[in-house]
PDB file of C-alpha atoms in Angstrom:
ATOM      1  CA  MET A   1       1.256  24.660  43.787  1.00 52.00           C
ATOM      2  CA  ILE A   2       4.382  26.770  44.205  1.00 73.00           C
ATOM      3  CA  LYS A   3       4.496  30.568  44.099  1.00 78.00           C
ATOM      4  CA  GLU A   4       6.345  30.707  40.760  1.00 78.00           C
ATOM      5  CA  ILE A   5       3.554  28.831  38.972  1.00 80.00           C
ATOM      6  CA  GLU A   6       0.959  30.978  40.739  1.00 81.00           C
ATOM      7  CA  LYS A   7       2.806  34.104  39.560  1.00 79.00           C
ATOM      8  CA  LEU A   8       2.893  32.823  35.982  1.00 79.00           C
ATOM      9  CA  GLU A   9      -0.756  31.804  36.111  1.00 80.00           C
ATOM     10  CA  LYS A  10      -1.770  35.230  37.429  1.00 79.00           C
ATOM     11  CA  ILE A  11      -0.008  37.032  34.565  1.00 76.00           C
ATOM     12  CA  LEU A  12      -1.385  34.772  31.852  1.00 76.00           C
ATOM     13  CA  GLN A  13      -4.954  34.690  33.176  1.00 75.00           C
ATOM     14  CA  LYS A  14      -5.135  38.430  33.832  1.00 72.00           C
ATOM     15  CA  HIS A  15      -3.872  39.556  30.455  1.00 72.00           C
ATOM     16  CA  PHE A  16      -4.534  36.691  28.064  1.00 75.00           C
ATOM     17  CA  GLU A  17      -7.384  34.851  29.813  1.00 77.00           C
ATOM     18  CA  LEU A  18      -5.427  31.622  29.461  1.00 76.00           C
ATOM     19  CA  PRO A  19      -6.661  28.986  31.918  1.00 79.00           C
ATOM     20  CA  PHE A  20      -4.254  26.530  33.547  1.00 85.00           C
ATOM     21  CA  SER A  21      -5.442  22.940  33.844  1.00 84.00           C
ATOM     22  CA  GLU A  22      -4.216  19.469  34.755  1.00 89.00           C
ATOM     23  CA  ILE A  23      -1.526  20.790  37.109  1.00 86.00           C
ATOM     24  CA  THR A  24       0.385  17.794  38.453  1.00 89.00           C
ATOM     25  CA  GLN A  25       3.599  17.529  40.402  1.00 89.00           C
ATOM     26  CA  ASP A  26       6.418  15.605  38.730  1.00 89.00           C
ATOM     27  CA  SER A  27       7.508  13.275  41.530  1.00 84.00           C
ATOM     28  CA  GLU A  28      10.792  12.508  39.733  1.00 83.00           C
ATOM     29  CA  CYS A  29      11.785  16.156  39.858  1.00 83.00           C
ATOM     30  CA  GLU A  30      10.845  17.446  43.305  1.00 81.00           C
ATOM     31  CA  GLU A  31      14.321  18.896  43.814  1.00 79.00           C
ATOM     32  CA  TYR A  32      13.680  21.298  40.909  1.00 84.00           C
ATOM     33  CA  PHE A  33      10.001  21.875  41.790  1.00 90.00           C
ATOM     34  CA  GLY A  34       8.872  19.901  38.742  1.00 89.00           C
ATOM     35  CA  PHE A  35       5.295  20.297  37.565  1.00 92.00           C
ATOM     36  CA  ASN A  36       3.367  19.562  34.393  1.00 92.00           C
ATOM     37  CA  PHE A  37       0.302  21.511  33.287  1.00 92.00           C
ATOM     38  CA  LYS A  38      -1.734  22.641  30.319  1.00 91.00           C
ATOM     39  CA  ILE A  39      -2.679  26.084  29.095  1.00 86.00           C
ATOM     40  CA  ASN A  40      -5.346  25.947  26.373  1.00 85.00           C
ATOM     41  CA  GLN A  41      -4.450  22.320  25.587  1.00 87.00           C
ATOM     42  CA  ILE A  42      -0.751  23.205  25.190  1.00 91.00           C
ATOM     43  CA  ASN A  43       1.482  20.997  27.376  1.00 95.00           C
ATOM     44  CA  PHE A  44       4.092  22.592  29.625  1.00 94.00           C
ATOM     45  CA  LYS A  45       6.861  21.206  31.794  1.00 95.00           C
ATOM     46  CA  PHE A  46       7.945  23.461  34.650  1.00 93.00           C
ATOM     47  CA  ARG A  47      11.139  23.518  36.702  1.00 94.00           C
ATOM     48  CA  LYS A  48      12.883  25.973  38.998  1.00 93.00           C
ATOM     49  CA  SER A  49      16.599  26.424  38.384  1.00 95.00           C
ATOM     50  CA  LYS A  50      19.293  26.263  41.040  1.00 94.00           C
ATOM     51  CA  LEU A  51      22.234  28.473  41.839  1.00 91.00           C
ATOM     52  CA  THR A  52      25.547  26.688  41.736  1.00 88.00           C
ATOM     53  CA  PRO A  53      28.417  27.994  43.859  1.00 84.00           C
ATOM     54  CA  LYS A  54      31.287  27.752  41.388  1.00 86.00           C
ATOM     55  CA  LYS A  55      29.805  28.646  38.003  1.00 89.00           C
ATOM     56  CA  MET A  56      28.049  31.651  36.532  1.00 89.00           C
ATOM     57  CA  GLY A  57      24.363  31.217  35.734  1.00 92.00           C
ATOM     58  CA  GLN A  58      22.016  28.594  37.095  1.00 95.00           C
ATOM     59  CA  PHE A  59      21.405  24.901  36.442  1.00 96.00           C
ATOM     60  CA  VAL A  60      18.249  22.952  35.628  1.00 96.00           C
ATOM     61  CA  THR A  61      17.546  19.293  34.871  1.00 94.00           C
ATOM     62  CA  LEU A  62      15.885  17.940  31.752  1.00 93.00           C
ATOM     63  CA  TRP A  63      15.441  14.176  32.085  1.00 94.00           C
ATOM     64  CA  LYS A  64      12.998  11.319  32.540  1.00 94.00           C
ATOM     65  CA  ARG A  65      13.334   7.648  33.483  1.00 92.00           C
ATOM     66  CA  ASN A  66      13.234   4.879  30.913  1.00 93.00           C
ATOM     67  CA  ALA A  67      11.609   1.444  31.406  1.00 93.00           C
ATOM     68  CA  GLU A  68      14.739   0.203  33.228  1.00 96.00           C
ATOM     69  CA  GLY A  69      14.624   3.142  35.653  1.00 93.00           C
ATOM     70  CA  LYS A  70      17.675   4.922  34.210  1.00 96.00           C
ATOM     71  CA  THR A  71      17.680   8.660  33.634  1.00 95.00           C
ATOM     72  CA  ILE A  72      17.648   9.692  29.987  1.00 96.00           C
ATOM     73  CA  PRO A  73      17.135  13.040  28.227  1.00 96.00           C
ATOM     74  CA  PHE A  74      13.670  14.068  27.142  1.00 96.00           C
ATOM     75  CA  ASP A  75      12.862  13.306  23.522  1.00 96.00           C
ATOM     76  CA  ILE A  76      11.251  15.353  20.742  1.00 97.00           C
ATOM     77  CA  ASN A  77       8.329  12.877  20.849  1.00 96.00           C
ATOM     78  CA  ASP A  78       7.620  13.418  24.572  1.00 96.00           C
ATOM     79  CA  ASN A  79       4.297  14.985  25.464  1.00 94.00           C
ATOM     80  CA  PHE A  80       5.175  18.629  26.068  1.00 96.00           C
ATOM     81  CA  ASP A  81       5.297  21.745  23.909  1.00 97.00           C
ATOM     82  CA  PHE A  82       7.169  24.209  26.138  1.00 96.00           C
ATOM     83  CA  TYR A  83       9.667  23.940  28.968  1.00 97.00           C
ATOM     84  CA  ILE A  84       9.319  26.753  31.521  1.00 95.00           C
ATOM     85  CA  ILE A  85      12.123  27.472  33.958  1.00 96.00           C
ATOM     86  CA  ALA A  86      11.609  29.856  36.872  1.00 94.00           C
ATOM     87  CA  VAL A  87      14.723  31.748  37.931  1.00 95.00           C
ATOM     88  CA  GLU A  88      15.284  33.646  41.176  1.00 92.00           C
ATOM     89  CA  GLU A  89      18.458  35.249  42.411  1.00 90.00           C
ATOM     90  CA  ASN A  90      18.641  37.934  45.082  1.00 90.00           C
ATOM     91  CA  HIS A  91      16.038  40.534  44.049  1.00 92.00           C
ATOM     92  CA  HIS A  92      15.821  39.282  40.429  1.00 92.00           C
ATOM     93  CA  SER A  93      13.254  36.875  39.011  1.00 92.00           C
ATOM     94  CA  GLY A  94      11.994  35.707  35.655  1.00 94.00           C
ATOM     95  CA  PHE A  95      11.055  32.819  33.410  1.00 93.00           C
ATOM     96  CA  PHE A  96      12.616  31.062  30.473  1.00 97.00           C
ATOM     97  CA  ILE A  97       9.958  29.670  28.145  1.00 96.00           C
ATOM     98  CA  PHE A  98      11.627  27.338  25.659  1.00 98.00           C
ATOM     99  CA  PRO A  99       9.635  25.794  22.808  1.00 97.00           C
ATOM    100  CA  LYS A 100      10.391  22.086  22.440  1.00 97.00           C
ATOM    101  CA  THR A 101      11.598  22.683  18.876  1.00 96.00           C
ATOM    102  CA  VAL A 102      14.271  25.093  20.139  1.00 97.00           C
ATOM    103  CA  LEU A 103      15.443  22.567  22.737  1.00 98.00           C
ATOM    104  CA  GLU A 104      15.813  20.037  19.932  1.00 97.00           C
ATOM    105  CA  LYS A 105      17.702  22.518  17.740  1.00 96.00           C
ATOM    106  CA  GLU A 106      20.117  23.229  20.605  1.00 97.00           C
ATOM    107  CA  ASN A 107      20.581  19.470  21.189  1.00 96.00           C
ATOM    108  CA  LEU A 108      19.110  19.626  24.689  1.00 98.00           C
ATOM    109  CA  ILE A 109      16.432  17.023  23.975  1.00 98.00           C
ATOM    110  CA  SER A 110      16.975  13.878  21.938  1.00 96.00           C
ATOM    111  CA  SER A 111      16.000  13.524  18.295  1.00 95.00           C
ATOM    112  CA  LYS A 112      16.575  10.883  15.633  1.00 92.00           C
ATOM    113  CA  ILE A 113      19.926  12.534  14.925  1.00 92.00           C
ATOM    114  CA  LYS A 114      21.346  13.406  18.337  1.00 95.00           C
ATOM    115  CA  THR A 115      21.087  12.453  22.022  1.00 96.00           C
ATOM    116  CA  GLY A 116      20.022  15.305  24.299  1.00 97.00           C
ATOM    117  CA  LYS A 117      21.292  16.324  27.738  1.00 97.00           C
ATOM    118  CA  ARG A 118      20.030  15.577  31.241  1.00 96.00           C
ATOM    119  CA  GLY A 119      20.542  19.156  32.387  1.00 95.00           C
ATOM    120  CA  PHE A 120      21.944  22.473  31.268  1.00 97.00           C
ATOM    121  CA  ARG A 121      23.008  25.942  32.401  1.00 96.00           C
ATOM    122  CA  ILE A 122      20.885  29.013  31.873  1.00 97.00           C
ATOM    123  CA  TYR A 123      22.001  32.627  31.742  1.00 96.00           C
ATOM    124  CA  THR A 124      19.582  35.455  32.487  1.00 95.00           C
ATOM    125  CA  ASP A 125      20.036  39.081  31.496  1.00 92.00           C
ATOM    126  CA  TRP A 126      21.661  39.778  34.877  1.00 92.00           C
ATOM    127  CA  HIS A 127      24.337  37.109  34.284  1.00 91.00           C
ATOM    128  CA  PHE A 128      27.470  38.133  32.403  1.00 90.00           C
ATOM    129  CA  PRO A 129      29.380  34.981  31.455  1.00 91.00           C
ATOM    130  CA  ASN A 130      33.126  35.190  30.983  1.00 88.00           C
ATOM    131  CA  ASN A 131      33.758  32.365  28.521  1.00 92.00           C
ATOM    132  CA  LYS A 132      32.851  31.940  24.861  1.00 95.00           C
ATOM    133  CA  GLN A 133      30.611  28.880  25.252  1.00 94.00           C
ATOM    134  CA  ALA A 134      28.545  30.498  28.014  1.00 93.00           C
ATOM    135  CA  GLU A 135      28.268  33.722  25.985  1.00 95.00           C
ATOM    136  CA  LYS A 136      27.079  31.729  22.965  1.00 96.00           C
ATOM    137  CA  THR A 137      24.525  29.877  25.113  1.00 96.00           C
ATOM    138  CA  LYS A 138      23.244  33.109  26.656  1.00 96.00           C
ATOM    139  CA  LEU A 139      22.843  34.623  23.198  1.00 96.00           C
ATOM    140  CA  TRP A 140      20.267  32.070  22.013  1.00 97.00           C
ATOM    141  CA  GLN A 141      18.592  31.795  25.446  1.00 98.00           C
ATOM    142  CA  THR A 142      17.988  35.555  25.776  1.00 96.00           C
ATOM    143  CA  GLN A 143      15.123  35.601  23.287  1.00 96.00           C
ATOM    144  CA  PHE A 144      13.205  33.168  25.528  1.00 97.00           C
ATOM    145  CA  PHE A 145      13.792  34.952  28.855  1.00 97.00           C
ATOM    146  CA  ILE A 146      11.194  37.147  30.538  1.00 94.00           C
ATOM    147  CA  ASN A 147      12.558  39.397  33.272  1.00 94.00           C
ATOM    148  CA  LEU A 148       9.755  40.097  35.744  1.00 90.00           C
ATOM    149  CA  SER A 149      11.330  43.385  36.841  1.00 87.00           C
ATOM    150  CA  HIS A 150      10.688  44.899  33.393  1.00 88.00           C
ATOM    151  CA  GLN A 151       7.636  46.997  32.583  1.00 88.00           C
ATOM    152  CA  GLU A 152       4.386  45.043  32.386  1.00 84.00           C
ATOM    153  CA  LYS A 153       3.892  45.948  28.711  1.00 86.00           C
ATOM    154  CA  GLU A 154       7.319  44.537  27.800  1.00 89.00           C
ATOM    155  CA  ILE A 155       6.659  41.363  29.826  1.00 87.00           C
ATOM    156  CA  LEU A 156       3.340  40.783  28.066  1.00 87.00           C
ATOM    157  CA  GLU A 157       4.791  41.411  24.600  1.00 90.00           C
ATOM    158  CA  LYS A 158       7.543  38.881  25.258  1.00 91.00           C
ATOM    159  CA  PHE A 159       5.065  36.265  26.548  1.00 87.00           C
ATOM    160  CA  LYS A 160       2.931  36.753  23.450  1.00 87.00           C
ATOM    161  CA  LYS A 161       5.910  36.548  21.090  1.00 91.00           C
ATOM    162  CA  ILE A 162       7.183  33.298  22.639  1.00 91.00           C
ATOM    163  CA  LEU A 163       3.796  31.588  22.897  1.00 84.00           C
ATOM    164  CA  ASP A 164       2.603  32.512  19.376  1.00 81.00           C
TER     165      ASP A 164
END
């Protein structure tokens, strides 16, 4: 298990007594440290984002393989409830915890109406995008970001708000 999942597990077990179970590595997503696990029977997908040299923010993948072996976006019917993305940059670190319903609303996972994406950019509170689309994206993402350098009380309140 990687240190980011251990960090998350430590916070959630210490303060909420939420046990992690069924932790399995996603072999299709080793490059982004992909894991799947459960917390109290709630299914999570986990990835670690990557810095990209030419664009603000970070990038993370969001795909699976179909029966023919082609990559396709995740779907609203796939077996997960939240998508957690660990972010590290210099001395900063945090987690995005996106409910599956929000990913559908933002057209990042497929639904009956729209095809999702295979990856997307994320913008933390230490990123300051300089174009309208990135600013708009950061605006909706902010409510799902937990900055681990904030006070413990604030971190716990945000976890609780997102997971409720």
